[in-house]
Coordinates of C-alpha atoms in Angstrom, one line a residue:
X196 CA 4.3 -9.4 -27.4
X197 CA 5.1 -10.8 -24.1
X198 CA 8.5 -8.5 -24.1
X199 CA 6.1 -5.6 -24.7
X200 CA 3.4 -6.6 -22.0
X201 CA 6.8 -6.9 -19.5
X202 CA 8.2 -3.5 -20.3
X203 CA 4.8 -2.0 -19.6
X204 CA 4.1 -3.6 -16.6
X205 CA 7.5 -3.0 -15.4
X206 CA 6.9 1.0 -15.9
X207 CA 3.4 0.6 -14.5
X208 CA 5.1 -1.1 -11.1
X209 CA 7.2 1.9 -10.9
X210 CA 4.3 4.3 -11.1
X211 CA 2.5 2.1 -7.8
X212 CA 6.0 1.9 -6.0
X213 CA 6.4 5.4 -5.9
X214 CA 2.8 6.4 -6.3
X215 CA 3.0 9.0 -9.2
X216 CA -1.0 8.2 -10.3
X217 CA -3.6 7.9 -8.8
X218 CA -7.4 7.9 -9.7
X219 CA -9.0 11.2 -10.7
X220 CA -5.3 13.1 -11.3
X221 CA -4.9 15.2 -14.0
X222 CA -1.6 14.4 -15.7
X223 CA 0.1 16.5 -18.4
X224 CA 2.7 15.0 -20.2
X225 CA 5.5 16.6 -21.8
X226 CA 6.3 15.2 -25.4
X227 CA 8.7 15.8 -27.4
X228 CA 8.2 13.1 -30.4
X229 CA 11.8 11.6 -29.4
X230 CA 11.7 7.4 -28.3
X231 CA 11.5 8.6 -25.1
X232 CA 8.4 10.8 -24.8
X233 CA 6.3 8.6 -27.6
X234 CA 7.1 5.9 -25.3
X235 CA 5.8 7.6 -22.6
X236 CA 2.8 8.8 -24.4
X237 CA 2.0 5.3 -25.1
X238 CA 2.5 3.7 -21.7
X239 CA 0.5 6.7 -20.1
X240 CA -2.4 6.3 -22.7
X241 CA -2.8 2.6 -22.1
X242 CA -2.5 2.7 -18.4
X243 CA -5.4 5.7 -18.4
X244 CA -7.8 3.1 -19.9
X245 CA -7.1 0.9 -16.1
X246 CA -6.9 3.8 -13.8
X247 CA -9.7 6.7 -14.2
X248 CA -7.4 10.1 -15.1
X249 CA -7.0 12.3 -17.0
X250 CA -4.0 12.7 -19.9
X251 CA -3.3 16.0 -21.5
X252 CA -0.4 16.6 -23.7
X253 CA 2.2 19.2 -24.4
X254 CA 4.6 20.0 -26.9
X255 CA 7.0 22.9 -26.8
X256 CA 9.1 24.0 -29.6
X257 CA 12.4 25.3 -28.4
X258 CA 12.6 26.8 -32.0
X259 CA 16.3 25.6 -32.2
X260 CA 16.2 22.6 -35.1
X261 CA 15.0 23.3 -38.6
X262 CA 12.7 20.1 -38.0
X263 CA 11.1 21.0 -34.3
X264 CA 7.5 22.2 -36.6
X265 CA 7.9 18.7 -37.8
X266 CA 8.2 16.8 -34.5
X267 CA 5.3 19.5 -33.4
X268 CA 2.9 17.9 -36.0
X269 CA 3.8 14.3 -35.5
X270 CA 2.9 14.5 -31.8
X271 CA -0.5 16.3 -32.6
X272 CA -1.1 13.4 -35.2
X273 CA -0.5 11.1 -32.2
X274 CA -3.2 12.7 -30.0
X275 CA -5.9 12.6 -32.7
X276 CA -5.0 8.7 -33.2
X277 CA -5.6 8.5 -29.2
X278 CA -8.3 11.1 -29.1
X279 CA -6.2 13.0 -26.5
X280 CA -6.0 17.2 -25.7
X281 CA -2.9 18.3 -27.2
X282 CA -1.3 21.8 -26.7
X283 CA 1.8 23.5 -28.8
X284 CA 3.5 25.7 -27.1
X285 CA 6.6 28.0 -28.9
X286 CA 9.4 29.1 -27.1
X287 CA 12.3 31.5 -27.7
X288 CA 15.1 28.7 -25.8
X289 CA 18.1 31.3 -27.2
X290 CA 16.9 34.7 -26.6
X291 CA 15.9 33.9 -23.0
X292 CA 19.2 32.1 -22.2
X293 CA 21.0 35.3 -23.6
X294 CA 18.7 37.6 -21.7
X295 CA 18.1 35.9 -18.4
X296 CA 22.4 34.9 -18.8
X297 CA 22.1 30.9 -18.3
X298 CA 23.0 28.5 -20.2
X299 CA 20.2 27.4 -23.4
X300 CA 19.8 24.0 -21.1
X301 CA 18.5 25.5 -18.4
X302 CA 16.8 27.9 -20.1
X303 CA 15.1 25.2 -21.9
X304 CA 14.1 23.3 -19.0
X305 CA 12.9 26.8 -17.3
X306 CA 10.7 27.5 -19.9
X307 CA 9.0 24.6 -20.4
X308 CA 8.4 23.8 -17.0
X309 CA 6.3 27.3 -17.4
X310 CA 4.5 25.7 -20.2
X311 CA 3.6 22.7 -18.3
X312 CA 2.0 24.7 -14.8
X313 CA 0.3 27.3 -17.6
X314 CA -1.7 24.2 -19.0
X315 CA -2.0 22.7 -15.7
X316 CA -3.6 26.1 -14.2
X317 CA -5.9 26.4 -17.6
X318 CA -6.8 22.4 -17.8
X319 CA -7.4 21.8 -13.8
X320 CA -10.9 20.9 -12.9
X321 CA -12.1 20.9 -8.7
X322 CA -10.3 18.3 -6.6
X323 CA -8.0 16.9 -9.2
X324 CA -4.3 16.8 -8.0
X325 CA -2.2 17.4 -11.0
X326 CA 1.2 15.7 -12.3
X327 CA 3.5 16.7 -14.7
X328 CA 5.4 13.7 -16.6
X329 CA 8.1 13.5 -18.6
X330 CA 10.7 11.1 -20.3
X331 CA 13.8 10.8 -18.1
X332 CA 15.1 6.9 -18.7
X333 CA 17.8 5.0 -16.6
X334 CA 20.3 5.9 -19.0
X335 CA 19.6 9.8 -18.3
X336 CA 19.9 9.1 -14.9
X337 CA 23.2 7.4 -14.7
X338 CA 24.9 10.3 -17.4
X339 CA 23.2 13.2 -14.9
X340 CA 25.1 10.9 -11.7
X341 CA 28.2 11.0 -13.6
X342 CA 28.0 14.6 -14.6
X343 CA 27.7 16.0 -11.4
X344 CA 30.3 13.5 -10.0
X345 CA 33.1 14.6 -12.5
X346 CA 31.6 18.2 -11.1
X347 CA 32.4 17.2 -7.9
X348 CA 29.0 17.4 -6.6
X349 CA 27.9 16.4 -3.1
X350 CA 25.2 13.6 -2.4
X351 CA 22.7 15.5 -3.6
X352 CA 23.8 15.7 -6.9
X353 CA 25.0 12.2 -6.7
X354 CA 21.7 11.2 -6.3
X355 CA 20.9 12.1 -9.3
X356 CA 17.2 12.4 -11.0
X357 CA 14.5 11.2 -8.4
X358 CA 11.6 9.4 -9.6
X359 CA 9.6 11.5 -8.3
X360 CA 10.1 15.9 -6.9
X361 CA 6.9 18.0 -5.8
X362 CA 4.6 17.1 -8.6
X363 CA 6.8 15.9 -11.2
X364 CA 7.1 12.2 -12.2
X365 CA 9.2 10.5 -14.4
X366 CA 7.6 6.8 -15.2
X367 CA 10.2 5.6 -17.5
X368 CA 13.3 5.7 -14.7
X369 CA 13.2 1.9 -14.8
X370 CA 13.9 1.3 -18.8
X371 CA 17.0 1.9 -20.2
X372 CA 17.5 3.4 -23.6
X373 CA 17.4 0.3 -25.6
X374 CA 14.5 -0.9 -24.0
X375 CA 12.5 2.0 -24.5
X376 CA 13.6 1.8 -28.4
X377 CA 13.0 -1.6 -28.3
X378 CA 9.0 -1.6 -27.5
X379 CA 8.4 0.8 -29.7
X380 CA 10.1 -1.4 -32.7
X381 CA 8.0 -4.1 -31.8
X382 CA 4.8 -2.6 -31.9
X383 CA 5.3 -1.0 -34.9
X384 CA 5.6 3.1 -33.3
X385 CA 7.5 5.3 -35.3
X386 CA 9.6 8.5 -33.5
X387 CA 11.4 11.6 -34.5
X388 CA 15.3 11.2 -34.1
X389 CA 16.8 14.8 -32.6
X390 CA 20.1 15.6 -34.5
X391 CA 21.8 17.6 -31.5
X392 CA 21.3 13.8 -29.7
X393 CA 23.9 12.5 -32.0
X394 CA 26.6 15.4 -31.9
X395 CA 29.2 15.1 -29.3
X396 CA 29.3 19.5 -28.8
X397 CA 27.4 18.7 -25.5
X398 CA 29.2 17.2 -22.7
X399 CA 26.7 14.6 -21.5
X400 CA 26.3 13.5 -25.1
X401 CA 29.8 12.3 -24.7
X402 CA 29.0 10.6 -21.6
X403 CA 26.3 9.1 -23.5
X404 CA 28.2 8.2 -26.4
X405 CA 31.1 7.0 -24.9
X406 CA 31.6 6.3 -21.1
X407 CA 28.7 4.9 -20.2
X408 CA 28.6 1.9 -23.3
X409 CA 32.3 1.5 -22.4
X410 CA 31.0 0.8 -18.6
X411 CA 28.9 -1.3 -19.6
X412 CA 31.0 -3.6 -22.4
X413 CA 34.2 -3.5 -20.8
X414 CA 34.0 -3.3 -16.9
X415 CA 30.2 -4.3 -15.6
X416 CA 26.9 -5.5 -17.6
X417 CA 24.1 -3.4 -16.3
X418 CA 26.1 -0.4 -15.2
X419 CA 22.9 1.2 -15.8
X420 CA 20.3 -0.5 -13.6
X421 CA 23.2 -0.6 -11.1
X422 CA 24.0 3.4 -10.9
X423 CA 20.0 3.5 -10.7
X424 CA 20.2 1.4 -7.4
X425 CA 23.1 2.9 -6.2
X426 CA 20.8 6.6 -7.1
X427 CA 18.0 5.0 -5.0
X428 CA 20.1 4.5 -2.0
X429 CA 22.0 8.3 -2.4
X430 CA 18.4 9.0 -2.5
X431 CA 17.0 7.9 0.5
X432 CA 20.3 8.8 2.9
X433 CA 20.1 12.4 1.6
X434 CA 16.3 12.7 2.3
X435 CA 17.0 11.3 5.5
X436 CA 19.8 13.8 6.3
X437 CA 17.6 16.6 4.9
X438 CA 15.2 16.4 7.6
X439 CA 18.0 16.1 10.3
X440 CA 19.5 19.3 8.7
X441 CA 16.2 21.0 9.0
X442 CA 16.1 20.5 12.3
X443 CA 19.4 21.6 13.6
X444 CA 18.7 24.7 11.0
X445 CA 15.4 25.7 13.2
X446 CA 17.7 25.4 16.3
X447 CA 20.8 26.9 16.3
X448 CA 19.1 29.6 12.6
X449 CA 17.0 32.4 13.7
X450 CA 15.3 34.5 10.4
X451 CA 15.2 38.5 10.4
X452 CA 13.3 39.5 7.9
X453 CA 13.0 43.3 7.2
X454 CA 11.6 45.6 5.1
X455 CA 13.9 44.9 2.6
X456 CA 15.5 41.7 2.8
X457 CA 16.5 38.2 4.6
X458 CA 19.5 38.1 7.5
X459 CA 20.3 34.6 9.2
X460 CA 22.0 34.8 12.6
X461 CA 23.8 31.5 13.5
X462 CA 24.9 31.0 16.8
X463 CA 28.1 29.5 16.4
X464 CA 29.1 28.2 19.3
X465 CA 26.2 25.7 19.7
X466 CA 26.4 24.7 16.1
X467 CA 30.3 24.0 16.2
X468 CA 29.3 21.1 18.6
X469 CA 27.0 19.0 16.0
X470 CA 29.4 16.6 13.7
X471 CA 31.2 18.5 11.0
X472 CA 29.5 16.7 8.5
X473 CA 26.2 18.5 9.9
X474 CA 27.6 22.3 10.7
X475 CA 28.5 22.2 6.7
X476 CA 24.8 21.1 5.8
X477 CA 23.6 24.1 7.7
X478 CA 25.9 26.5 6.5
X479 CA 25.2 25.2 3.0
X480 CA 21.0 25.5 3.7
X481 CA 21.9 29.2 5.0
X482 CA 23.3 30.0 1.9
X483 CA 20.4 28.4 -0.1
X484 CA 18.1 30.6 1.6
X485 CA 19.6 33.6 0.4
X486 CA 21.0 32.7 -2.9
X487 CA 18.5 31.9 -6.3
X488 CA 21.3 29.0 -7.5
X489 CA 22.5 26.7 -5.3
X490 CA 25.1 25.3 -8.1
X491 CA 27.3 28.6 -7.6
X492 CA 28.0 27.3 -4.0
X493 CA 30.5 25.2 -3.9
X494 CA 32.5 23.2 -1.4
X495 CA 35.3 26.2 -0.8
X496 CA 32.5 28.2 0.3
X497 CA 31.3 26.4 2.9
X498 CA 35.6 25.4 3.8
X499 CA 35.4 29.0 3.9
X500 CA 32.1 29.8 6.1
X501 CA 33.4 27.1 8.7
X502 CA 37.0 29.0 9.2
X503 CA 35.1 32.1 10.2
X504 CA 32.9 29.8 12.7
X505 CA 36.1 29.3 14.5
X506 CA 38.0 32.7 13.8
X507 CA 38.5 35.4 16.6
X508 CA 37.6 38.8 15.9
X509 CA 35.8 40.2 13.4
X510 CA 36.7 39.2 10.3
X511 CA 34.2 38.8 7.4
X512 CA 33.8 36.9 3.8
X513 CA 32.5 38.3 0.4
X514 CA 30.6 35.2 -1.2
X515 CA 28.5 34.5 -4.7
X516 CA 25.6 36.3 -5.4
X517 CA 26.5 39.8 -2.8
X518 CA 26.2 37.4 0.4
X519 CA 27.9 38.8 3.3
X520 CA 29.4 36.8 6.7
X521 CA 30.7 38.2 9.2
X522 CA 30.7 37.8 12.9
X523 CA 29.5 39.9 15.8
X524 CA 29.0 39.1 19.9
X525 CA 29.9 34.9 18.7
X526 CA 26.8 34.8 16.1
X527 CA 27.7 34.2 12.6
X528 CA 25.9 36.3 10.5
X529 CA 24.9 36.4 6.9
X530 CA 23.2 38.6 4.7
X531 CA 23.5 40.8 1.4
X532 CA 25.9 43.5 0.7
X533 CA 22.8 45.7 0.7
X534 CA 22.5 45.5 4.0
X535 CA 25.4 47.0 5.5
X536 CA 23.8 50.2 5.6
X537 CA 20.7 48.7 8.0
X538 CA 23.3 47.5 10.4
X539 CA 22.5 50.6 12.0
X540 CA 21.2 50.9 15.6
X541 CA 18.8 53.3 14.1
X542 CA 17.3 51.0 11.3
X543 CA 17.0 47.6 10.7
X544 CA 14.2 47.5 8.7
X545 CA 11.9 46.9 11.4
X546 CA 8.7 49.0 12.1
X547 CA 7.9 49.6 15.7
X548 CA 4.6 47.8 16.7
X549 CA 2.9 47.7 20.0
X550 CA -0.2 45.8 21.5
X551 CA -1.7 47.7 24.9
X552 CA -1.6 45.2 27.8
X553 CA -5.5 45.1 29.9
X554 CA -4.8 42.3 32.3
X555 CA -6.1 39.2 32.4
X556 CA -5.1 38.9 28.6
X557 CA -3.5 36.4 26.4
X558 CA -1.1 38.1 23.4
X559 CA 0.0 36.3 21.0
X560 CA 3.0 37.6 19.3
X561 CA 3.8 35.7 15.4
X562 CA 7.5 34.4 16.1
X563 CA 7.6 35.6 19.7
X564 CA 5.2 33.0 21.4
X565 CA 1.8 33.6 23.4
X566 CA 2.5 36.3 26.5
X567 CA -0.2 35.4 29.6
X568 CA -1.5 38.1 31.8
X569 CA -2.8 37.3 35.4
X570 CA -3.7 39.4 37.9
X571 CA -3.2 38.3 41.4
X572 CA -5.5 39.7 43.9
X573 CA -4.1 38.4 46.8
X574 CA -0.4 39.1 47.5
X575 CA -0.3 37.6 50.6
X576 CA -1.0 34.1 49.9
X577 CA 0.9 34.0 46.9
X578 CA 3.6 35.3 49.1
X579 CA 2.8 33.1 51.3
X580 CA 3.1 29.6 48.8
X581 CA 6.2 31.3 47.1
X582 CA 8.3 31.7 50.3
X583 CA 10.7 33.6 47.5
X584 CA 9.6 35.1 44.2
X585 CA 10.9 32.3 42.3
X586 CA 13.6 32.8 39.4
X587 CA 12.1 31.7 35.9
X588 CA 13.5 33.5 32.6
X589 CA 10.0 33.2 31.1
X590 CA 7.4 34.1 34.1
X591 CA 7.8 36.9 36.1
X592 CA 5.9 38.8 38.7
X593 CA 5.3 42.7 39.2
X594 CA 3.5 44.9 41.8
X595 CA 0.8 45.8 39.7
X596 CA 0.2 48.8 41.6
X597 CA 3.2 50.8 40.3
X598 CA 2.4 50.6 36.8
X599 CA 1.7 54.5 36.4
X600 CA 0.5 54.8 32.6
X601 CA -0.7 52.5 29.9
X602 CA 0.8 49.2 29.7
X603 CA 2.1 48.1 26.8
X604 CA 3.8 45.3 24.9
X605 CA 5.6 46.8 22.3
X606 CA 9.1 46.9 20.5
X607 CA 12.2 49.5 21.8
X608 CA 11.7 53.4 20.8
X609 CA 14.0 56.4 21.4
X610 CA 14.0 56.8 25.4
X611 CA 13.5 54.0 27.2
X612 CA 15.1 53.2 30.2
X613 CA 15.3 50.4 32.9
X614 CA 16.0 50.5 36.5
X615 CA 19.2 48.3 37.6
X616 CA 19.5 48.5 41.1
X617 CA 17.7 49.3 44.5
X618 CA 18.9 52.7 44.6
X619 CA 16.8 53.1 41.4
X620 CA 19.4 53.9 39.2
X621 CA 18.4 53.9 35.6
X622 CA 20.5 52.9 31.9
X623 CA 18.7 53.2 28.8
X624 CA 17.7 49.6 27.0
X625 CA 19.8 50.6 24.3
X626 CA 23.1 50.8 26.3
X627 CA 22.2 47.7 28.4
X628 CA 21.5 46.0 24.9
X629 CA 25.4 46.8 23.9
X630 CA 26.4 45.6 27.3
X631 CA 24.4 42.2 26.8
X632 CA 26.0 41.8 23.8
X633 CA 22.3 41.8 21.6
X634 CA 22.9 41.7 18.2
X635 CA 22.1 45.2 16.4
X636 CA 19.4 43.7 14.1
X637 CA 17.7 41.7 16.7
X638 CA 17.2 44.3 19.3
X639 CA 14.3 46.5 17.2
X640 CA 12.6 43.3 16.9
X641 CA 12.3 42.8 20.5
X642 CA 9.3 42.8 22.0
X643 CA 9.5 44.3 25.8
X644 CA 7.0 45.0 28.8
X645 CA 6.7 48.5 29.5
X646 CA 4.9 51.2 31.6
X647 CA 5.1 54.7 29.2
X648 CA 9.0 54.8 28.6
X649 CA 10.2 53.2 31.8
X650 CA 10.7 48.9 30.7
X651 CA 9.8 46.6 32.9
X652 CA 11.0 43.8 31.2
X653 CA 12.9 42.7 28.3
X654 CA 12.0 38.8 28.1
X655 CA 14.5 36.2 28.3
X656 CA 16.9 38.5 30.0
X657 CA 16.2 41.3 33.2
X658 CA 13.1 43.0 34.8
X659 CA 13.0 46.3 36.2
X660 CA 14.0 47.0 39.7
X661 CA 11.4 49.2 40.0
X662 CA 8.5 47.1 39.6
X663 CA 9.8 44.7 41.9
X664 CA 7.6 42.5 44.1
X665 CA 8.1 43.6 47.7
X666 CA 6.7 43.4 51.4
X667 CA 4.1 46.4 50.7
X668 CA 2.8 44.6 47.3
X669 CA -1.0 43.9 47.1
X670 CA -1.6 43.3 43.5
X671 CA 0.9 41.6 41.7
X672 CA 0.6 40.8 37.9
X673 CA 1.9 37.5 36.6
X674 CA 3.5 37.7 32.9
X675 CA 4.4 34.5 30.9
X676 CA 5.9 33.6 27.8
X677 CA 5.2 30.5 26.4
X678 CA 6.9 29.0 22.9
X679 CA 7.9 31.3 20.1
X680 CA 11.8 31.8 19.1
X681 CA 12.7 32.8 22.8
X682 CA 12.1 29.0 23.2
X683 CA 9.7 29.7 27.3
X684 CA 8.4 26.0 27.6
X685 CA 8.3 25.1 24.4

């Protein structure tokens, strides 16, 4: 009995370490009447009784094995004996692998997962945070590790199954297979034995059968336990690196989102002086972004998305899933083939919006950043304290007085113009946007300051010379930009 009281309170450790429970959740379980999920019925039914949750239990029938209405029953009976809600769920594993075009394990896992969050969403009461557990052991972890390292996965893969993702747990990570079978022989617990388990058609059963025991016998006792640390520590560097990744991504990635779809502008030259190691975690996060499977992007890929970083010209790549990269004005540039046809100056998939400026005002524009609108009465002394208008790319001044129509912050339309020089000679914002070298799809998602069709200024790049403060200014209007994805003083 003490072995029994050991393995539970080993499992129950694991549950506080990585705090999967807590009081007043409501877990559902996922059993399938193998060793595995019986045991984790059983250690999740007992613990219940010292911590105040709630336990609900699902079984899903993959209709694959002759027997699955039989394992359907046994698990039932179990809930009765433990006075437990139980739900049977059926599923049609082969029909939506064929019709979906995945393999039947992940269509498997894809459907039940739907089971679980449909029993979660019917069983939920107020306030309770809700956990979905299922059977995962140390053994399933170290095959999984060595599956995706004969892949030639990166360290993501390598880390293999986490104890915990989002709201799924997996309690039983710290027993190994004979373990598991081993407390439920001694207290008497019968289980139902899956026939594909034994078959050696699946590649991880062969991993299972034969390479892992071997591991263990013949080069290192506890290979197990010791690919379960070594996951831990994979673990823990790759969440780590993660968050670095995310930030460099929200520096050197800006997001265009149309009417239609996603484009990610990288700007390359920036990126390219970040460690190698980085630039490829990026890259790789760019393409996760835009692509429903990140297991169809593989290293060659990103080889492939780094040798355009560095390219000249404009040469472009054709990658999984209709992803397009290409490069234009040193930004590199991905999107779907879809999109070629919005590259257009015309359309982006933009629509033109507009806010009308009534100084003193505060705009605040989502992705853009907050634009400030002050009124200065006195030209004068602000003359005066300035000496010389100061040069700031994100607060500049203008004489109020020659605004002639309605001012507005809006995006570009057909017509507008700037002045460039003192002898007032105009270009339109279109051709100063080719000559700035403004990438086609950013430029109808500008916002710019503007008085009817004459622009006063385009932020982060050049006023107006018209609107110029001068000696004969006595009004001048103050315009800042503050955060947003022009950066201002953020």
């Amino acid at each position: 009995m003490d072995t029994v009281n050991n393995r539970y309170n080993k499992v129950k450790k694991y549950i506080e370490k990585h705090h999967m429970i807590e009081e007043r959740d409501l877990v559902v379980a996922g059993v399938s009447g193998g060793a595995d999920s019986v045991c984790l019925l059983h250690v999740l039914w007992k613990l219940s009784k010292e911590l105040d949750y709630r336990l609900v239990v699902v079984h899903v029938d993959h209709g694959v094995r002759a027997e699955s209405a039989e394992d359907g029953a046994y698990v039932e009976h179990l809930c009765r004996e433990m006075a437990l809600p139980f739900y049977l769920r059926k599923v049609d594993m082969s029909g939506y692998a064929k019709e979906q075009g995945i393999s039947s394990e992940e269509a498997g896992r894809k459907l039940r997962y739907d089971v679980f969050e449909e029993i979660l969403c019917k069983e939920r009461r107020k306030l309770e945070s809700c956990k979905i557990a299922v059977a995962h052991n140390a053994n399933d972890r170290a095959e999984t590790m060595l599956f995706h390292m004969f892949r030639g996965s990166g360290l993501k893969g390598l880390s293999s199954i986490r104890p915990v993702r989002d709201i799924v747990i997996r309690p039983l990570l710290c027993l190994e297979r004979e373990e598991i079978e081993d407390y439920l022989e001694r207290q008497g617990i019968a289980y139902c034995q899956d026939s594909t388990n034994e078959s050696d058609l699946y590649t991880r059963n062969k991993i299972r059968h034969h390479i892992l025991p071997y591991a263990g016998q013949e080069i290192c006792s506890g290979a197990v336990m010791h690919m379960g640390e070594l996951a831990d520590i994979l673990t823990e560097t790759e969440d780590y690196l993660e968050k670095q990744t995310k930030k460099l991504y929200r520096k050197y990635v800006e997001e265009f989102r149309g009417n239609r779809t996603l484009k990610l502008h990288i700007r390359v030259e920036e990126l390219q002086k970040e460690d190698s190691v980085m630039c490829k975690r990026v890259l790789l996060m760019c393409m996760e972004c835009l692509t429903p499977y990140r297991k169809d992007i593989t290293s060659r890929h990103i080889a492939d998305l780094m040798g355009l970083m560095v390219k000249e010209g404009s040469k472009e790549l054709s990658l999984p899933y209709g992803i397009r990269a290409y490069k234009e004005y040193g930004t590199l540039i991905l999107c779907h083939d879809v999109d070629k046809d919005a590259d257009s100056d015309k359309d982006c998939g933009w629509k033109y919006q507009e806010y009308i400026v009534e100084p003193p005002a505060e705009i605040l524009v989502p992705y853009e950043g907050a634009y400030i609108f002050t009124l200065l009465e006195n030209a004068d002394t602000f003359r005066t304290q300035q000496q010389n208008i100061p040069e700031n790319r994100y607060t500049k001044w203008f004489d109020y007085d020659k605004i002639t129509t309605t001012l507005f912050l809006r995006t570009r339309r057909q017509g507008d113009y700037l002045t460039i020089d003192a002898a007032l000679h105009t270009k339109s914002v279109k051709q100063y946007m080719i000559n700035e070298k403004i990438p086609k799809i950013r430029r109808d998602s500008m916002y710019i300051l503007a008085d009817g069709s004459h622009v006063m200024w385009i932020p982060g790049y050049r006023i107006s010379q018209r609107y110029k403060v001068d000696e004969n200014t006595t009004r001048i209007l103050q315009v800042q930009l503050r955060g947003g994805c022009h950066g201002g003083t953020n």
